[in-house]
Tab-separated table of C-alpha atoms in Angstrom:
chain	number	residue	atom	x	y	z
A	1	UNK	CA	0.092	0.082	0.026
A	2	UNK	CA	2.918	2.280	1.006
A	3	UNK	CA	4.414	1.653	-2.417
A	4	UNK	CA	1.442	2.543	-4.200
A	5	UNK	CA	1.012	5.720	-2.278
A	6	UNK	CA	4.801	6.622	-3.208
A	7	UNK	CA	4.115	5.968	-6.965
A	8	UNK	CA	0.926	8.245	-6.703
A	9	UNK	CA	2.902	10.851	-4.858
A	10	UNK	CA	5.882	10.788	-7.627
A	11	UNK	CA	3.404	10.856	-10.508
A	12	UNK	CA	1.762	13.945	-8.933
A	13	UNK	CA	5.219	15.478	-8.393
A	14	UNK	CA	5.882	14.943	-12.093
A	15	UNK	CA	2.651	16.344	-13.099
A	16	UNK	CA	3.433	19.377	-10.897
A	17	UNK	CA	6.902	19.601	-12.561
A	18	UNK	CA	5.401	19.456	-15.973
A	19	UNK	CA	2.848	22.149	-15.024
A	20	UNK	CA	5.669	24.489	-13.757
A	21	UNK	CA	7.861	23.816	-16.869
A	22	UNK	CA	4.800	24.622	-19.138
A	23	UNK	CA	3.753	27.632	-17.167
A	24	UNK	CA	7.501	28.970	-17.471
A	25	UNK	CA	7.542	28.250	-21.129
A	26	UNK	CA	4.222	30.181	-21.806
A	27	UNK	CA	5.032	33.090	-19.402
A	28	UNK	CA	8.734	33.529	-20.099
A	29	UNK	CA	9.686	32.090	-23.562
A	30	UNK	CA	6.338	32.847	-25.378
A	31	UNK	CA	5.098	35.723	-23.317
A	32	UNK	CA	5.728	38.394	-25.999
A	33	UNK	CA	4.082	36.006	-28.655
A	34	UNK	CA	1.017	35.882	-26.541
A	35	UNK	CA	0.980	39.438	-25.692
A	36	UNK	CA	1.130	40.573	-29.284
A	37	UNK	CA	-1.395	38.160	-30.618
A	38	UNK	CA	-4.241	39.995	-32.096
A	39	UNK	CA	-6.516	37.565	-30.259
A	40	UNK	CA	-5.261	38.854	-26.848
A	41	UNK	CA	-7.517	41.519	-25.867
A	42	UNK	CA	-6.492	41.907	-22.113
A	43	UNK	CA	-4.132	44.773	-22.964
A	44	UNK	CA	-6.848	46.770	-24.661
A	45	UNK	CA	-9.530	45.888	-22.112
A	46	UNK	CA	-6.970	47.063	-19.261
A	47	UNK	CA	-6.242	50.334	-21.144
A	48	UNK	CA	-9.855	51.347	-21.520
A	49	UNK	CA	-10.929	50.187	-17.936
A	50	UNK	CA	-10.209	53.613	-16.589
A	51	UNK	CA	-10.981	57.116	-17.581
A	52	UNK	CA	-8.154	58.620	-19.584
A	53	UNK	CA	-6.327	61.832	-18.024
A	54	UNK	CA	-7.215	65.194	-19.772
A	55	UNK	CA	-5.551	67.657	-22.007
A	56	UNK	CA	-6.097	71.251	-20.593
A	57	UNK	CA	-6.281	74.500	-22.191
A	58	UNK	CA	-6.178	77.584	-19.856
A	59	UNK	CA	-6.563	75.238	-16.943
A	60	UNK	CA	-9.821	73.939	-18.425
A	61	UNK	CA	-10.215	70.300	-19.769
A	62	UNK	CA	-10.989	70.198	-23.478
A	63	UNK	CA	-11.125	66.419	-23.305
A	64	UNK	CA	-13.017	63.842	-21.238
A	65	UNK	CA	-14.143	60.208	-20.903
A	66	UNK	CA	-17.412	58.474	-21.426
A	67	UNK	CA	-18.406	55.154	-19.595
A	68	UNK	CA	-19.812	52.838	-22.421
A	69	UNK	CA	-20.469	49.851	-20.090
A	70	UNK	CA	-18.882	47.632	-22.741
A	71	UNK	CA	-15.544	45.649	-22.492
A	72	UNK	CA	-13.588	48.495	-23.792
A	73	UNK	CA	-15.201	50.528	-21.141
A	74	UNK	CA	-14.196	54.204	-21.620
A	75	UNK	CA	-14.204	56.272	-24.900
A	76	UNK	CA	-12.811	59.643	-25.313
A	77	UNK	CA	-14.697	62.759	-25.663
A	78	UNK	CA	-13.870	66.308	-26.770
A	79	UNK	CA	-14.908	69.836	-25.880
A	80	UNK	CA	-14.959	72.117	-28.798
A	81	UNK	CA	-13.273	69.119	-30.868
A	82	UNK	CA	-12.816	71.201	-34.302
A	83	UNK	CA	-11.261	74.080	-32.404
A	84	UNK	CA	-8.532	72.023	-30.545
A	85	UNK	CA	-8.107	69.062	-32.950
A	86	UNK	CA	-4.803	70.465	-34.291
A	87	UNK	CA	-3.598	70.472	-30.722
A	88	UNK	CA	-5.113	67.306	-29.282
A	89	UNK	CA	-5.295	65.076	-32.161
A	90	UNK	CA	-7.641	61.970	-31.608
A	91	UNK	CA	-7.543	58.879	-29.206
A	92	UNK	CA	-9.360	56.119	-30.837
A	93	UNK	CA	-9.886	52.595	-29.810
A	94	UNK	CA	-9.835	51.510	-33.483
A	95	UNK	CA	-7.402	53.779	-35.115
A	96	UNK	CA	-4.851	54.615	-32.350
A	97	UNK	CA	-3.709	58.172	-31.352
A	98	UNK	CA	-2.308	61.360	-32.912
A	99	UNK	CA	-0.599	64.533	-31.780
A	100	UNK	CA	-0.725	65.236	-28.060
A	101	UNK	CA	-2.989	62.247	-27.597
A	102	UNK	CA	-0.097	60.210	-29.007
A	103	UNK	CA	3.033	61.734	-27.654
A	104	UNK	CA	1.663	62.182	-24.037
A	105	UNK	CA	-0.200	58.797	-24.059
A	106	UNK	CA	1.807	57.244	-21.466
A	107	UNK	CA	0.696	59.879	-18.998
A	108	UNK	CA	-2.679	60.295	-20.262
A	109	UNK	CA	-3.468	56.479	-20.243
A	110	UNK	CA	-1.817	55.941	-16.612
A	111	UNK	CA	1.091	53.738	-18.149
A	112	UNK	CA	3.804	55.933	-17.237
A	113	UNK	CA	5.889	54.552	-14.370
A	114	UNK	CA	6.528	58.126	-13.037
A	115	UNK	CA	2.890	58.063	-12.010
A	116	UNK	CA	3.116	55.154	-9.813
A	117	UNK	CA	3.191	55.756	-5.958
A	118	UNK	CA	6.224	53.514	-5.542
A	119	UNK	CA	8.953	52.337	-7.939
A	120	UNK	CA	7.826	49.104	-9.604
A	121	UNK	CA	4.696	49.189	-7.806
A	122	UNK	CA	2.345	48.667	-10.912
A	123	UNK	CA	4.427	45.728	-12.155
A	124	UNK	CA	3.975	43.779	-8.864
A	125	UNK	CA	0.424	44.795	-8.603
A	126	UNK	CA	-0.387	44.259	-12.078
A	127	UNK	CA	-2.394	47.620	-11.757
A	128	UNK	CA	-2.367	51.027	-13.746
A	129	UNK	CA	-2.156	54.400	-12.309
A	130	UNK	CA	-4.868	56.713	-12.740
A	131	UNK	CA	-4.437	58.780	-15.967
A	132	UNK	CA	-2.430	62.055	-15.620
A	133	UNK	CA	-3.401	65.453	-17.138
A	134	UNK	CA	-1.453	67.449	-19.750
A	135	UNK	CA	-1.564	71.374	-19.547
A	136	UNK	CA	-0.968	73.237	-22.859
A	137	UNK	CA	0.535	76.517	-23.556
A	138	UNK	CA	-2.511	77.451	-25.800
A	139	UNK	CA	-4.178	80.688	-24.973
A	140	UNK	CA	-7.964	79.890	-25.436
A	141	UNK	CA	-8.673	83.507	-26.659
A	142	UNK	CA	-5.968	83.331	-29.177
A	143	UNK	CA	-7.145	79.942	-30.329
A	144	UNK	CA	-10.688	81.097	-30.568
A	145	UNK	CA	-9.734	84.238	-32.676
A	146	UNK	CA	-7.613	82.373	-35.069
A	147	UNK	CA	-10.439	79.721	-35.402
A	148	UNK	CA	-12.906	82.370	-36.246
A	149	UNK	CA	-10.686	84.386	-38.528
A	150	UNK	CA	-10.184	81.448	-40.724
A	151	UNK	CA	-13.725	80.114	-40.706
A	152	UNK	CA	-14.790	79.125	-44.176
A	153	UNK	CA	-11.347	79.253	-45.464
A	154	UNK	CA	-8.422	76.827	-45.964
A	155	UNK	CA	-5.185	77.549	-44.135
A	156	UNK	CA	-3.641	77.735	-40.874
A	157	UNK	CA	-2.445	79.889	-37.879
A	158	UNK	CA	0.529	79.693	-35.404
A	159	UNK	CA	1.079	81.910	-32.806
A	160	UNK	CA	4.001	82.004	-30.281
A	161	UNK	CA	5.451	84.106	-27.427
A	162	UNK	CA	8.910	85.555	-28.346
A	163	UNK	CA	10.351	85.556	-25.068
A	164	UNK	CA	9.731	81.966	-24.225
A	165	UNK	CA	8.777	80.077	-27.352
A	166	UNK	CA	5.297	78.934	-25.756
A	167	UNK	CA	2.866	78.192	-28.611
A	168	UNK	CA	-0.092	80.171	-27.980
A	169	UNK	CA	-2.392	79.130	-30.951
A	170	UNK	CA	-2.270	76.360	-33.306
A	171	UNK	CA	-5.202	76.172	-35.797
A	172	UNK	CA	-5.543	74.237	-39.112
A	173	UNK	CA	-8.738	74.790	-41.378
A	174	UNK	CA	-10.839	72.958	-42.294
A	175	UNK	CA	-10.771	71.145	-39.061
A	176	UNK	CA	-12.787	67.902	-37.700
A	177	UNK	CA	-14.333	66.737	-34.692
A	178	UNK	CA	-12.133	63.869	-33.056
A	179	UNK	CA	-14.993	62.398	-31.079
A	180	UNK	CA	-16.672	60.174	-33.681
A	181	UNK	CA	-13.261	58.360	-33.956
A	182	UNK	CA	-13.184	57.443	-30.325
A	183	UNK	CA	-15.100	54.179	-30.263
A	184	UNK	CA	-14.500	51.007	-32.212
A	185	UNK	CA	-17.920	50.490	-33.952
A	186	UNK	CA	-19.507	51.359	-37.361
A	187	UNK	CA	-19.975	55.015	-36.313
A	188	UNK	CA	-16.101	55.091	-35.776
A	189	UNK	CA	-15.503	53.434	-39.105
A	190	UNK	CA	-17.807	55.613	-40.971
A	191	UNK	CA	-16.255	58.794	-39.769
A	192	UNK	CA	-12.776	57.536	-40.569
A	193	UNK	CA	-13.669	56.585	-44.069
A	194	UNK	CA	-15.488	59.881	-44.490
A	195	UNK	CA	-12.601	61.952	-43.028
A	196	UNK	CA	-9.922	60.218	-45.264
A	197	UNK	CA	-11.885	60.614	-48.273
A	198	UNK	CA	-12.409	64.336	-47.987
A	199	UNK	CA	-10.224	66.066	-50.526
A	200	UNK	CA	-9.573	69.020	-48.112
A	201	UNK	CA	-7.861	66.654	-45.661
A	202	UNK	CA	-9.370	68.022	-42.452
A	203	UNK	CA	-7.163	65.740	-40.409
A	204	UNK	CA	-3.998	67.338	-41.727
A	205	UNK	CA	-2.580	69.760	-39.304
A	206	UNK	CA	-1.630	72.388	-41.739
A	207	UNK	CA	0.046	74.585	-38.845
A	208	UNK	CA	2.961	72.000	-38.551
A	209	UNK	CA	2.592	69.188	-40.936
A	210	UNK	CA	2.426	70.945	-44.053
A	211	UNK	CA	4.937	73.209	-45.690
A	212	UNK	CA	4.240	76.235	-48.184
A	213	UNK	CA	6.427	78.432	-50.324
A	214	UNK	CA	6.667	81.146	-47.806
A	215	UNK	CA	6.783	84.014	-50.715
A	216	UNK	CA	7.637	87.512	-49.549
A	217	UNK	CA	7.619	86.543	-45.897
A	218	UNK	CA	10.894	84.982	-46.227
A	219	UNK	CA	12.398	88.330	-47.393
A	220	UNK	CA	12.676	88.940	-43.539
A	221	UNK	CA	15.346	86.114	-43.756
A	222	UNK	CA	17.198	87.456	-46.645
A	223	UNK	CA	17.232	91.005	-45.006
A	224	UNK	CA	18.779	89.488	-41.775
A	225	UNK	CA	21.572	87.794	-43.656
A	226	UNK	CA	22.219	90.596	-45.798
A	227	UNK	CA	22.370	93.232	-43.063
A	228	UNK	CA	24.465	90.920	-40.909
A	229	UNK	CA	26.789	90.164	-43.738
A	230	UNK	CA	27.358	93.980	-44.400
A	231	UNK	CA	25.913	93.816	-48.078
A	232	UNK	CA	23.653	96.735	-47.451
A	233	UNK	CA	24.755	99.239	-44.937
A	234	UNK	CA	21.738	101.312	-44.097
A	235	UNK	CA	17.942	101.220	-44.439
A	236	UNK	CA	17.902	104.352	-46.548
A	237	UNK	CA	20.716	103.868	-48.945
A	238	UNK	CA	20.079	102.824	-52.633
A	239	UNK	CA	20.499	99.240	-53.119
A	240	UNK	CA	21.727	99.434	-56.815
A	241	UNK	CA	19.227	96.942	-58.033
A	242	UNK	CA	17.816	96.831	-61.421
A	243	UNK	CA	14.134	96.588	-62.406
A	244	UNK	CA	13.633	94.116	-63.993
A	245	UNK	CA	16.157	91.823	-62.692
A	246	UNK	CA	17.995	89.246	-65.136
A	247	UNK	CA	18.417	86.058	-63.128
A	248	UNK	CA	22.230	85.055	-63.197
A	249	UNK	CA	23.137	82.827	-65.967
A	250	UNK	CA	19.701	82.971	-67.697
A	251	UNK	CA	17.575	84.954	-70.000
A	252	UNK	CA	14.633	85.143	-67.527
A	253	UNK	CA	13.804	88.545	-66.400
A	254	UNK	CA	12.268	88.957	-62.638
A	255	UNK	CA	9.668	91.464	-62.461
A	256	UNK	CA	7.670	93.274	-59.510
A	257	UNK	CA	4.198	93.416	-58.518
A	258	UNK	CA	4.834	96.981	-57.251
A	259	UNK	CA	6.264	100.063	-58.951
A	260	UNK	CA	9.401	102.013	-58.090
A	261	UNK	CA	11.464	99.302	-57.110
A	262	UNK	CA	14.541	100.101	-59.446
A	263	UNK	CA	17.580	101.127	-57.302
A	264	UNK	CA	15.019	101.401	-54.193
A	265	UNK	CA	16.387	101.718	-50.598
A	266	UNK	CA	16.000	98.822	-48.261
A	267	UNK	CA	13.220	100.645	-46.517
A	268	UNK	CA	11.154	101.379	-49.714
A	269	UNK	CA	11.870	97.725	-51.040
A	270	UNK	CA	10.811	95.888	-47.872
A	271	UNK	CA	7.564	98.056	-47.743
A	272	UNK	CA	6.725	97.593	-51.418
A	273	UNK	CA	7.941	93.820	-51.276
A	274	UNK	CA	10.253	94.476	-54.461
A	275	UNK	CA	11.184	91.088	-55.757
A	276	UNK	CA	14.094	92.222	-57.628
A	277	UNK	CA	15.804	93.979	-54.688
A	278	UNK	CA	15.711	90.849	-52.496
A	279	UNK	CA	16.701	88.375	-55.257
A	280	UNK	CA	19.776	90.558	-55.931
A	281	UNK	CA	20.344	90.757	-52.219
A	282	UNK	CA	20.320	86.992	-51.789
A	283	UNK	CA	22.818	86.546	-54.523
A	284	UNK	CA	25.242	89.173	-53.265
A	285	UNK	CA	24.999	87.662	-49.793
A	286	UNK	CA	25.858	84.332	-51.058
A	287	UNK	CA	24.668	80.849	-50.863
A	288	UNK	CA	26.687	79.833	-47.670
A	289	UNK	CA	25.570	83.014	-45.777
A	290	UNK	CA	21.905	82.617	-46.925
A	291	UNK	CA	22.160	78.940	-45.713
A	292	UNK	CA	23.553	79.922	-42.374
A	293	UNK	CA	20.870	82.544	-41.945
A	294	UNK	CA	17.815	80.237	-42.818
A	295	UNK	CA	19.172	77.399	-40.530
A	296	UNK	CA	19.560	79.722	-37.627
A	297	UNK	CA	16.050	80.643	-37.985
A	298	UNK	CA	15.065	76.872	-37.900
A	299	UNK	CA	15.150	75.937	-41.519
A	300	UNK	CA	16.559	72.318	-42.408
A	301	UNK	CA	15.749	71.092	-38.822
A	302	UNK	CA	14.490	67.630	-39.254
A	303	UNK	CA	14.313	67.036	-35.309
A	304	UNK	CA	11.782	69.542	-34.092
A	305	UNK	CA	9.339	68.236	-31.686
A	306	UNK	CA	6.639	70.250	-29.767
A	307	UNK	CA	6.367	67.449	-28.416
A	308	UNK	CA	4.805	65.916	-31.701
A	309	UNK	CA	6.973	66.004	-35.012
A	310	UNK	CA	6.957	69.246	-37.079
A	311	UNK	CA	7.517	68.937	-40.696
A	312	UNK	CA	10.947	70.306	-41.371
A	313	UNK	CA	10.901	73.753	-43.294
A	314	UNK	CA	13.737	73.587	-46.029
A	315	UNK	CA	16.089	76.000	-47.797
A	316	UNK	CA	17.862	74.344	-50.471
A	317	UNK	CA	21.673	74.129	-50.013
A	318	UNK	CA	22.633	73.173	-53.648
A	319	UNK	CA	21.436	76.175	-55.480
A	320	UNK	CA	23.037	77.937	-58.671
A	321	UNK	CA	22.885	81.790	-58.677
A	322	UNK	CA	19.334	82.022	-60.473
A	323	UNK	CA	17.949	79.511	-58.019
A	324	UNK	CA	19.363	81.411	-55.026
A	325	UNK	CA	17.786	84.600	-56.212
A	326	UNK	CA	14.433	82.855	-56.447
A	327	UNK	CA	14.971	81.132	-53.110
A	328	UNK	CA	15.768	84.512	-51.543
A	329	UNK	CA	12.255	85.668	-52.228
A	330	UNK	CA	10.673	82.438	-50.755
A	331	UNK	CA	9.952	80.712	-54.108
A	332	UNK	CA	11.970	77.807	-55.866
A	333	UNK	CA	12.495	74.898	-53.284
A	334	UNK	CA	12.079	77.215	-50.197
A	335	UNK	CA	9.303	75.652	-48.015
A	336	UNK	CA	8.034	76.614	-44.461
A	337	UNK	CA	5.387	75.766	-42.120
A	338	UNK	CA	3.309	78.412	-40.566
A	339	UNK	CA	4.866	77.505	-37.018
A	340	UNK	CA	8.309	78.139	-38.725
A	341	UNK	CA	7.380	81.567	-39.962
A	342	UNK	CA	5.861	82.624	-36.589
A	343	UNK	CA	9.240	81.543	-35.341
A	344	UNK	CA	10.793	83.941	-37.800
A	345	UNK	CA	8.567	86.860	-36.739
A	346	UNK	CA	9.306	85.943	-32.907
A	347	UNK	CA	13.005	86.194	-33.607
A	348	UNK	CA	12.733	89.499	-34.958
A	349	UNK	CA	10.485	90.515	-31.923
A	350	UNK	CA	13.062	88.962	-29.310
A	351	UNK	CA	16.072	90.933	-30.552
A	352	UNK	CA	17.332	88.218	-32.760
A	353	UNK	CA	17.110	85.110	-30.714
A	354	UNK	CA	15.329	82.040	-31.440
A	355	UNK	CA	13.622	79.963	-28.761
A	356	UNK	CA	12.283	76.629	-29.777
A	357	UNK	CA	8.498	76.582	-29.623
A	358	UNK	CA	6.849	74.157	-27.286
A	359	UNK	CA	3.195	73.136	-26.553
A	360	UNK	CA	3.141	71.280	-23.086
A	361	UNK	CA	3.620	73.539	-20.142
A	362	UNK	CA	3.564	70.636	-17.720
A	363	UNK	CA	2.223	67.215	-17.079
A	364	UNK	CA	0.424	66.219	-13.829
A	365	UNK	CA	-0.839	63.430	-11.705
A	366	UNK	CA	-4.466	62.819	-11.296
A	367	UNK	CA	-4.290	64.481	-7.841
A	368	UNK	CA	-2.619	67.622	-9.228
A	369	UNK	CA	1.044	66.970	-8.542
A	370	UNK	CA	3.544	68.009	-11.234
A	371	UNK	CA	5.127	65.122	-12.804
A	372	UNK	CA	7.207	67.294	-15.634
A	373	UNK	CA	7.356	71.036	-16.458
A	374	UNK	CA	8.761	72.784	-19.416
A	375	UNK	CA	12.293	74.355	-18.955
A	376	UNK	CA	14.072	76.804	-20.621
A	377	UNK	CA	14.210	75.541	-24.343
A	378	UNK	CA	17.198	75.816	-26.640
A	379	UNK	CA	18.142	79.484	-27.585
A	380	UNK	CA	20.104	80.429	-30.608
A	381	UNK	CA	21.072	83.579	-32.461
A	382	UNK	CA	19.464	84.229	-35.617
A	383	UNK	CA	20.813	87.647	-36.160
A	384	UNK	CA	22.743	90.574	-34.374
A	385	UNK	CA	20.824	92.497	-31.996
A	386	UNK	CA	21.114	95.773	-34.323
A	387	UNK	CA	19.904	93.712	-37.323
A	388	UNK	CA	16.727	92.724	-35.448
A	389	UNK	CA	16.142	96.514	-34.312
A	390	UNK	CA	16.283	97.441	-37.868
A	391	UNK	CA	13.959	94.663	-39.022
A	392	UNK	CA	11.426	95.642	-36.190
A	393	UNK	CA	11.600	99.162	-37.934
A	394	UNK	CA	11.151	97.774	-41.325
A	395	UNK	CA	8.237	95.378	-40.244
A	396	UNK	CA	6.604	98.503	-38.473
A	397	UNK	CA	6.738	100.419	-41.664
A	398	UNK	CA	4.936	97.645	-43.517
A	399	UNK	CA	1.951	97.999	-41.083
A	400	UNK	CA	2.136	101.793	-40.576
A	401	UNK	CA	2.842	102.897	-44.293
A	402	UNK	CA	2.483	99.754	-46.555
A	403	UNK	CA	0.419	96.577	-47.348
A	404	UNK	CA	-0.107	95.424	-43.804
A	405	UNK	CA	-2.456	98.331	-42.702
A	406	UNK	CA	-5.143	95.872	-41.521
A	407	UNK	CA	-3.029	94.466	-38.840
A	408	UNK	CA	-2.729	97.773	-37.035
A	409	UNK	CA	-3.977	97.833	-33.532
A	410	UNK	CA	-4.782	101.096	-31.515
A	411	UNK	CA	-2.643	101.223	-28.483
A	412	UNK	CA	-0.208	98.790	-29.772
A	413	UNK	CA	3.099	98.672	-31.692
A	414	UNK	CA	2.750	96.138	-34.509
A	415	UNK	CA	5.074	94.891	-37.177
A	416	UNK	CA	4.350	92.739	-40.003
A	417	UNK	CA	5.166	91.248	-43.420
A	418	UNK	CA	2.884	90.271	-46.146
A	419	UNK	CA	3.504	87.664	-48.877
A	420	UNK	CA	2.117	85.816	-51.826
A	421	UNK	CA	3.400	82.619	-52.858
A	422	UNK	CA	2.932	81.290	-56.257
A	423	UNK	CA	2.343	77.679	-56.862
A	424	UNK	CA	0.983	75.128	-59.303
A	425	UNK	CA	1.963	74.309	-62.812
A	426	UNK	CA	3.135	77.557	-64.359
A	427	UNK	CA	2.181	79.292	-61.042
A	428	UNK	CA	-1.594	78.695	-62.149
A	429	UNK	CA	-2.948	78.155	-58.651
A	430	UNK	CA	-4.447	80.706	-56.521
A	431	UNK	CA	-1.404	82.221	-54.786
A	432	UNK	CA	-1.294	81.516	-50.949
A	433	UNK	CA	-1.706	84.633	-48.944
A	434	UNK	CA	0.785	84.984	-46.028
A	435	UNK	CA	1.302	87.309	-43.190
A	436	UNK	CA	3.732	87.369	-40.392
A	437	UNK	CA	3.582	89.721	-37.550
A	438	UNK	CA	4.335	90.723	-33.884
A	439	UNK	CA	2.655	93.003	-31.502
A	440	UNK	CA	3.345	94.653	-28.248
A	441	UNK	CA	1.599	97.140	-26.086
A	442	UNK	CA	2.754	100.794	-26.197
A	443	UNK	CA	3.333	100.891	-22.356
A	444	UNK	CA	5.333	97.530	-22.456
A	445	UNK	CA	9.058	96.914	-23.206
A	446	UNK	CA	8.741	93.697	-25.474
A	447	UNK	CA	6.430	92.053	-27.880
A	448	UNK	CA	4.030	89.678	-26.270
A	449	UNK	CA	2.989	87.444	-29.533
A	450	UNK	CA	4.273	86.596	-33.058
A	451	UNK	CA	1.747	85.266	-35.518
A	452	UNK	CA	1.889	83.553	-38.701
A	453	UNK	CA	-1.188	83.149	-41.039
A	454	UNK	CA	-1.416	81.346	-44.322
A	455	UNK	CA	-4.562	81.166	-46.554
A	456	UNK	CA	-4.711	78.639	-49.499
A	457	UNK	CA	-7.877	79.772	-51.059
A	458	UNK	CA	-7.284	83.776	-50.989
A	459	UNK	CA	-9.333	85.816	-53.130
A	460	UNK	CA	-8.166	88.841	-54.920
A	461	UNK	CA	-6.214	90.275	-57.787
A	462	UNK	CA	-3.127	87.866	-58.567
A	463	UNK	CA	-0.829	90.909	-59.152
A	464	UNK	CA	-1.661	92.297	-55.635
A	465	UNK	CA	0.025	91.259	-52.375
A	466	UNK	CA	-3.116	89.724	-51.066
A	467	UNK	CA	-1.493	88.593	-47.673
A	468	UNK	CA	-2.454	92.166	-46.533
A	469	UNK	CA	-5.968	91.968	-47.364
A	470	UNK	CA	-6.748	88.306	-46.424
A	471	UNK	CA	-4.363	87.014	-43.950
A	472	UNK	CA	-3.650	90.296	-41.795
A	473	UNK	CA	-6.943	90.572	-40.395
A	474	UNK	CA	-6.865	87.092	-38.917
A	475	UNK	CA	-3.286	87.918	-37.610
A	476	UNK	CA	-4.620	91.152	-35.873
A	477	UNK	CA	-7.516	89.247	-34.157
A	478	UNK	CA	-5.163	86.764	-32.728
A	479	UNK	CA	-2.637	89.499	-31.518
A	480	UNK	CA	-5.515	91.502	-29.917
A	481	UNK	CA	-6.772	88.545	-28.252
A	482	UNK	CA	-3.122	87.856	-26.608
A	483	UNK	CA	-2.711	91.436	-25.717
A	484	UNK	CA	-6.059	91.650	-23.951
A	485	UNK	CA	-5.695	88.398	-21.942
A	486	UNK	CA	-2.026	89.420	-21.041
């Protein structure tokens, strides 16, 4: 009898050993295979078993969570979804995450280890911390002003605080409501198909994900390069520029949309936006100095994150003289995002310094404790302080005496630059209307805001600089909103 018991005990021990070996095989050797298996819904169920943290604008949540009572329990909701979609992006159970919902997902979903009460606590308890919150730098009044200004048009607005790099507004039109994408049912799939089929691409964030030829707004960069290089000595000296200008090495004559550009002074050329003057200035300044100037403003930077990726603005570094002339007036291969051109205006406003733009002020635990806070961003010199001072004077002239008059604000000092960018086969497309600017109160020492506006479907005479009529009023509304809220 004792022998049979021993045999039974040995058999049970072997079974237990086999069970342990198999458990080890499953949990160690094949754990990753099981975890990534599409049939395994445990991770998704755990992810959506609790409310997601919120994205805040001006201290107020613009996101939320709705309890569906299903296996994937909580769906994302959005307050003023189309207004803030270029900031938040979407969080979908079916299609993943974009923009801040993607880059801050670990905090928002509660998966970030830093949210745990103790190190490795979540690993031991197999739990997930409550989702944290993300406070943005967006000024709600500026965002609303930009959105209302662009309503009914296609384009984008970016506004930054020159002294810090804080992004105050980020608007892209047409926009969309992210909320219908939040779930995983037929409604989400229908919304996804409809948005992707829309030829106006409402889910494209034009403020940071699309680049445009900047047209005459790039003349700010060309002016900075020429002044720093000493190619032009003073604002009121003749530039010895012909009208029309024969592009070097070609038989092509570059002409102007405005008159009185032949041998114009830099001040007059800037106010009238004389193509011939700035094309020649770019050629005389030279490719290497133009490249250095453009890159010091942020062009050709493929690594910019705010924290989501910004499409690189480009200034071609392999140009002949004729191509350099066209690039110096914001044409040929020169391309820029609205955020990049807002940064150009901000550099002028801040005495020649460029501060990298950022969108997240701080991240917080559900109880309100700070997880991380934005520190001093990278600062680089785009131009000499004296050059920045001269450019502020020139940009003020555009608003006070030139094509940017619709950006003027009573009680404020405003500088701007209009631009029209040709595009399409044979320049047949409706020109993009640009306006970049900065503003400060008359009783304050430094500008509070720098703005870039691009309108893709601007109306008006193609021979006119339509940025002053189409884009400048939008910029004015945004600047007024910031000056009022500050």
